Short mmCIF file of C-alpha atoms in Angstrom, two decimals:
data_model
loop_
_atom_site.label_atom_id
_atom_site.label_comp_id
_atom_site.label_asym_id
_atom_site.label_seq_id
_atom_site.Cartn_x
_atom_site.Cartn_y
_atom_site.Cartn_z
CA MET X 1 -45.08 4.45 53.57
CA TYR X 2 -45.10 3.58 49.93
CA GLU X 3 -48.42 1.95 49.67
CA HIS X 4 -49.64 5.78 51.22
CA THR X 5 -47.98 7.31 48.27
CA LEU X 6 -48.43 4.33 45.72
CA ARG X 7 -52.93 5.47 46.84
CA LYS X 8 -52.36 8.65 46.45
CA HIS X 9 -50.83 9.51 43.54
CA MET X 10 -54.05 6.30 42.15
CA ARG X 11 -56.46 8.94 42.96
CA ARG X 12 -54.57 12.06 41.18
CA GLN X 13 -54.77 9.77 38.30
CA GLY X 14 -58.41 8.81 38.48
CA GLY X 15 -58.54 5.60 40.55
CA ALA X 16 -59.42 2.91 38.17
CA ARG X 17 -58.16 4.65 34.90
CA THR X 18 -54.14 4.24 36.55
CA THR X 19 -52.14 1.04 36.58
CA PRO X 20 -50.51 0.15 39.22
CA ARG X 21 -47.64 -0.70 37.27
CA LYS X 22 -47.69 2.75 35.62
CA CYS X 23 -47.90 4.21 39.47
CA GLN X 24 -44.21 1.78 40.23
CA ASP X 25 -42.80 3.93 36.35
CA HIS X 26 -43.98 6.70 37.59
CA LEU X 27 -42.36 6.98 41.05
CA ALA X 28 -39.66 4.25 39.98
CA ARG X 29 -39.36 7.84 38.05
CA THR X 30 -39.92 10.54 40.26
CA GLU X 31 -36.98 8.26 42.94
CA LYS X 32 -34.22 8.19 40.29
CA LYS X 33 -35.08 12.05 39.49
CA LYS X 34 -34.70 12.96 43.82
CA ARG X 35 -31.77 10.52 43.35
CA SER X 36 -30.21 13.06 40.35
CA ARG X 37 -30.39 16.28 42.04
CA VAL X 38 -29.47 15.19 45.62
CA LEU X 39 -26.15 14.11 43.96
CA ASP X 40 -26.04 17.58 41.87
CA GLU X 41 -26.69 19.53 45.43
CA ILE X 42 -23.58 17.37 46.97
CA LEU X 43 -20.87 17.78 43.83
CA LEU X 44 -22.36 21.40 44.68
CA ASP X 45 -21.73 21.51 48.15
CA SER X 46 -17.78 19.52 47.15
CA LEU X 47 -17.15 21.86 45.24
CA GLN X 48 -17.18 24.60 47.23
CA GLN X 49 -15.91 23.23 50.75
CA THR X 50 -13.21 20.73 49.26
CA ASP X 51 -10.26 21.46 46.46
CA GLY X 52 -10.21 19.65 42.90
CA THR X 53 -8.28 16.32 43.99
CA GLU X 54 -11.23 15.40 46.86
CA MET X 55 -13.76 16.37 44.54
CA LEU X 56 -13.09 14.20 41.24
CA MET X 57 -12.54 11.70 43.80
CA LEU X 58 -16.14 11.93 45.41
CA TYR X 59 -17.54 12.21 41.55
CA TYR X 60 -15.92 9.12 40.61
CA ARG X 61 -17.72 7.26 43.62
CA LEU X 62 -20.95 8.36 42.94
CA TRP X 63 -20.48 7.05 39.78
CA ASP X 64 -22.47 3.61 38.85
CA VAL X 65 -20.74 0.54 37.41
CA HIS X 66 -22.00 0.72 34.17
CA ASP X 67 -20.43 4.02 33.56
CA VAL X 68 -17.68 2.99 34.39
CA ALA X 69 -17.79 0.27 32.57
CA VAL X 70 -18.13 2.38 29.04
CA LEU X 71 -15.08 4.56 31.08
CA LEU X 72 -12.04 1.86 30.08
CA CYS X 73 -14.03 0.51 26.97
CA PHE X 74 -13.48 4.05 25.70
CA THR X 75 -10.44 4.28 27.31
CA LEU X 76 -9.03 0.53 26.08
CA TYR X 77 -10.27 1.42 22.23
CA MET X 78 -8.11 4.75 22.39
CA CYS X 79 -5.18 3.19 23.32
CA HIS X 80 -5.83 0.96 20.21
CA GLN X 81 -6.46 3.34 18.22
CA ALA X 82 -2.94 4.33 19.28
CA ARG X 83 -1.32 1.01 19.45
CA ALA X 84 -3.11 0.39 15.50
CA ILE X 85 -0.79 -0.45 12.65
CA SER X 86 -1.52 1.07 8.83
CA VAL X 87 0.23 -0.71 5.71
CA GLN X 88 -0.44 1.05 2.62
CA SER X 89 0.60 0.35 -0.80
CA SER X 90 -0.46 2.34 -4.27
CA GLN X 91 0.23 -0.84 -7.23
CA ARG X 92 -0.52 -4.22 -5.67
CA SER X 93 -0.65 -5.95 -9.31
CA LEU X 94 3.11 -6.03 -10.60
CA THR X 95 4.15 -7.29 -13.67
CA ARG X 96 7.82 -8.14 -14.72
CA SER X 97 9.91 -9.62 -17.52
CA VAL X 98 12.75 -13.14 -16.35
CA GLN X 99 16.14 -11.72 -15.44
CA GLU X 100 13.87 -7.90 -14.15
CA ALA X 101 13.77 -7.18 -11.43
CA ALA X 102 10.56 -6.11 -9.16
CA PHE X 103 9.47 -3.68 -6.12
CA PHE X 104 7.12 -4.23 -3.75
CA SER X 105 6.25 -1.22 -2.37
CA VAL X 106 4.47 0.03 1.16
CA ASP X 107 4.44 2.09 3.97
CA VAL X 108 4.15 0.25 7.06
CA ALA X 109 3.08 3.40 10.05
CA CYS X 110 3.47 1.98 14.30
CA ASN X 111 4.43 4.22 17.39
CA CYS X 112 6.04 0.78 18.59
CA SER X 113 9.31 -1.39 16.40
CA PRO X 114 7.35 -3.96 14.70
CA THR X 115 8.47 -7.03 12.76
CA ILE X 116 8.21 -7.39 8.53
CA GLN X 117 7.94 -10.97 6.75
CA TRP X 118 7.45 -11.31 3.18
CA THR X 119 5.80 -14.84 2.42
CA PHE X 120 5.54 -16.04 -0.68
CA MET X 121 2.87 -19.14 -1.52
CA SER X 122 1.65 -20.09 -5.61
CA GLY X 123 -1.09 -23.22 -5.34
CA SER X 124 0.27 -25.09 -2.52
CA VAL X 125 3.63 -23.99 -1.99
CA SER X 126 4.57 -21.83 0.93
CA ARG X 127 8.07 -20.64 1.38
CA ALA X 128 9.39 -17.54 3.53
CA ILE X 129 11.26 -15.38 2.35
CA GLY X 130 12.66 -13.13 5.73
CA VAL X 131 12.16 -11.37 8.55
CA TRP X 132 13.17 -7.44 10.12
CA ARG X 133 12.75 -5.35 12.34
CA PRO X 134 13.52 -1.71 11.23
CA GLY X 135 17.38 -1.02 13.46
CA ALA X 136 17.22 -4.19 14.39
CA PHE X 137 18.15 -7.51 12.84
CA VAL X 138 17.60 -8.22 9.31
CA ASN X 139 16.81 -12.49 8.36
CA VAL X 140 16.37 -12.77 4.56
CA THR X 141 16.41 -17.69 4.00
CA ALA X 142 19.12 -18.59 2.47
CA ASP X 143 17.16 -18.88 -1.05
CA TYR X 144 16.20 -15.27 -1.31
CA SER X 145 19.96 -13.76 0.19
CA SER X 146 21.30 -13.01 -3.20
CA ARG X 147 18.14 -12.02 -4.31
CA VAL X 148 16.38 -9.76 -1.59
CA GLU X 149 16.96 -6.10 -0.62
CA ALA X 150 14.81 -5.10 3.44
CA HIS X 151 13.44 -2.20 3.35
CA ASP X 152 12.72 -0.68 6.92
CA ASN X 153 9.56 1.26 5.41
CA GLY X 154 8.60 -2.04 4.60
CA SER X 155 8.90 -2.30 1.19
CA MET X 156 10.83 -5.46 -0.61
CA GLY X 157 13.51 -5.28 -3.60
CA LEU X 158 12.90 -8.55 -5.39
CA ALA X 159 16.12 -8.85 -8.57
CA ASP X 160 16.45 -11.38 -10.79
CA LEU X 161 12.58 -12.75 -11.38
CA ARG X 162 12.92 -16.15 -12.26
CA LEU X 163 9.51 -17.99 -14.30
CA PRO X 164 9.05 -19.77 -10.65
CA ASP X 165 8.93 -16.18 -9.17
CA ALA X 166 5.40 -15.72 -10.86
CA GLY X 167 2.82 -15.39 -7.42
CA TYR X 168 1.68 -13.99 -4.84
CA TYR X 169 3.98 -11.97 -2.11
CA VAL X 170 1.69 -11.38 1.61
CA VAL X 171 3.84 -8.87 3.08
CA THR X 172 2.48 -9.69 8.01
CA VAL X 173 3.35 -6.33 9.72
CA ALA X 174 3.36 -6.98 13.89
CA ASP X 175 3.74 -5.07 16.98
CA GLU X 176 4.70 -5.77 20.61
CA THR X 177 0.97 -6.57 21.77
CA GLY X 178 0.51 -9.71 18.63
CA GLY X 179 -1.55 -7.38 17.26
CA SER X 180 -1.24 -7.55 12.91
CA LYS X 181 -2.19 -6.60 8.96
CA ASP X 182 -1.35 -9.15 6.11
CA VAL X 183 -1.31 -7.17 2.52
CA GLY X 184 -0.29 -8.69 -0.59
CA PHE X 185 0.17 -9.06 -3.58
CA VAL X 186 0.73 -10.63 -7.25
CA LEU X 187 3.63 -10.56 -9.48
CA LYS X 188 3.50 -11.94 -13.32
CA VAL X 189 6.36 -12.81 -14.06
CA ASN X 190 6.66 -13.08 -18.58
CA GLU X 191 8.82 -15.09 -20.55
CA VAL X 192 11.27 -13.42 -23.03
CA LEU X 193 10.70 -16.00 -26.18
CA TYR X 194 13.45 -17.41 -28.21
CA GLU X 195 11.99 -17.53 -31.28
CA ASP X 196 11.35 -13.40 -31.09
CA LEU X 197 14.78 -12.95 -30.44
CA GLN X 198 15.74 -15.07 -33.66
CA TYR X 199 13.51 -13.10 -35.66
CA LEU X 200 15.40 -10.58 -34.73
CA SER X 201 18.28 -11.37 -35.95
CA VAL X 202 17.44 -12.45 -38.39
CA SER X 203 15.47 -8.96 -38.87
CA ALA X 204 18.83 -7.38 -38.46
CA LEU X 205 21.38 -9.50 -40.94
CA ALA X 206 19.21 -9.36 -43.61
CA LEU X 207 18.70 -5.38 -43.21
CA ALA X 208 23.11 -5.29 -42.97
CA CYS X 209 23.09 -6.66 -46.01
CA LEU X 210 20.79 -4.36 -48.41
CA ALA X 211 22.59 -2.17 -46.92
CA ALA X 212 26.05 -3.61 -47.92
CA LEU X 213 24.15 -4.70 -51.79
CA LEU X 214 23.73 -1.06 -52.06
CA MET X 215 26.54 0.64 -50.91
CA LEU X 216 28.59 -1.74 -53.65
CA ALA X 217 26.56 -1.00 -56.49
CA MET X 218 26.79 2.67 -55.22
CA TRP X 219 30.60 2.12 -55.62
CA LEU X 220 30.48 0.07 -59.22
CA LEU X 221 27.61 3.13 -60.33
CA ASP X 222 29.97 5.99 -59.34
CA LYS X 223 33.23 3.37 -60.84
CA ALA X 224 30.50 3.61 -64.81
CA TYR X 225 30.23 7.54 -64.05
CA ARG X 226 33.87 8.04 -63.96
CA ARG X 227 34.42 5.77 -66.90
CA ILE X 228 32.54 7.13 -68.84
CA VAL X 229 33.42 11.38 -68.19
CA ALA X 230 36.66 9.73 -68.63
CA TRP X 231 36.02 8.27 -72.20
CA ARG X 232 33.57 11.77 -73.57
CA ARG X 233 36.14 13.90 -72.78
CA ARG X 234 38.88 12.03 -74.41
CA LYS X 235 36.55 12.13 -77.71
CA GLN X 236 36.13 15.71 -77.44
CA MET X 237 40.23 16.15 -77.99
CA PRO X 238 40.97 17.14 -81.30
CA GLU X 239 43.42 14.21 -82.77
CA ASN X 240 47.23 15.90 -83.69
CA ASP X 241 47.95 16.21 -87.47
CA ALA X 242 51.42 14.42 -87.69
CA THR X 243 54.23 16.57 -88.19
CA GLU X 244 56.10 15.43 -91.35
CA LEU X 245 59.79 16.71 -91.46
CA GLN X 246 61.23 18.67 -94.72
CA PRO X 247 64.31 17.34 -96.28
CA LEU X 248 67.51 20.31 -96.47
#
């Protein structure tokens, strides 16, 4: 039957001008269209004779394995997107001075309950700062227990900065399924130079001495002015003639 159909198709297409390979491709496309029409007719009959649940089951039964795999991949992708971790931060680089405080601001968004971990790195040094889960537990290492403030949105405050605190800070947010996301920060700590404080203290002392000298000069000038005014008044007053007593 297939050979008869193939010869018939070759005669329609002009015999020698059409190769058997092309005829086979054309017949395959024709058969696929026929199957598609048959499936559409079956679905239409099912829609008229059965309820929606049975028709849906029949529809999925007629699917190819490839279509089912695509659907499963799409479903897994949507589930992954629904559980995706989002970590946002407005400032990744901070500059502070010694004994000041630094605030590493982040905003963690996750449908599940995330675990937040902060780590300090500088050169070959890597040191854990703390791990916490919002509303569950807070575990800060002994080196940072008195200086770290943990926040539920993933942010961290670090007080009483020191020169060794300069370096990289990494926050790792992990969900219950094992997924995680990292965000890094750079902290620069400036040293307060005691020479500058010395210069400021000497300048303040010099200004205080200058102000004292000016006040002393004004006091002396006021005293001199008062003496001059009193001397002029005495000079302008007429001299009293001595009254001689006449003998009786």
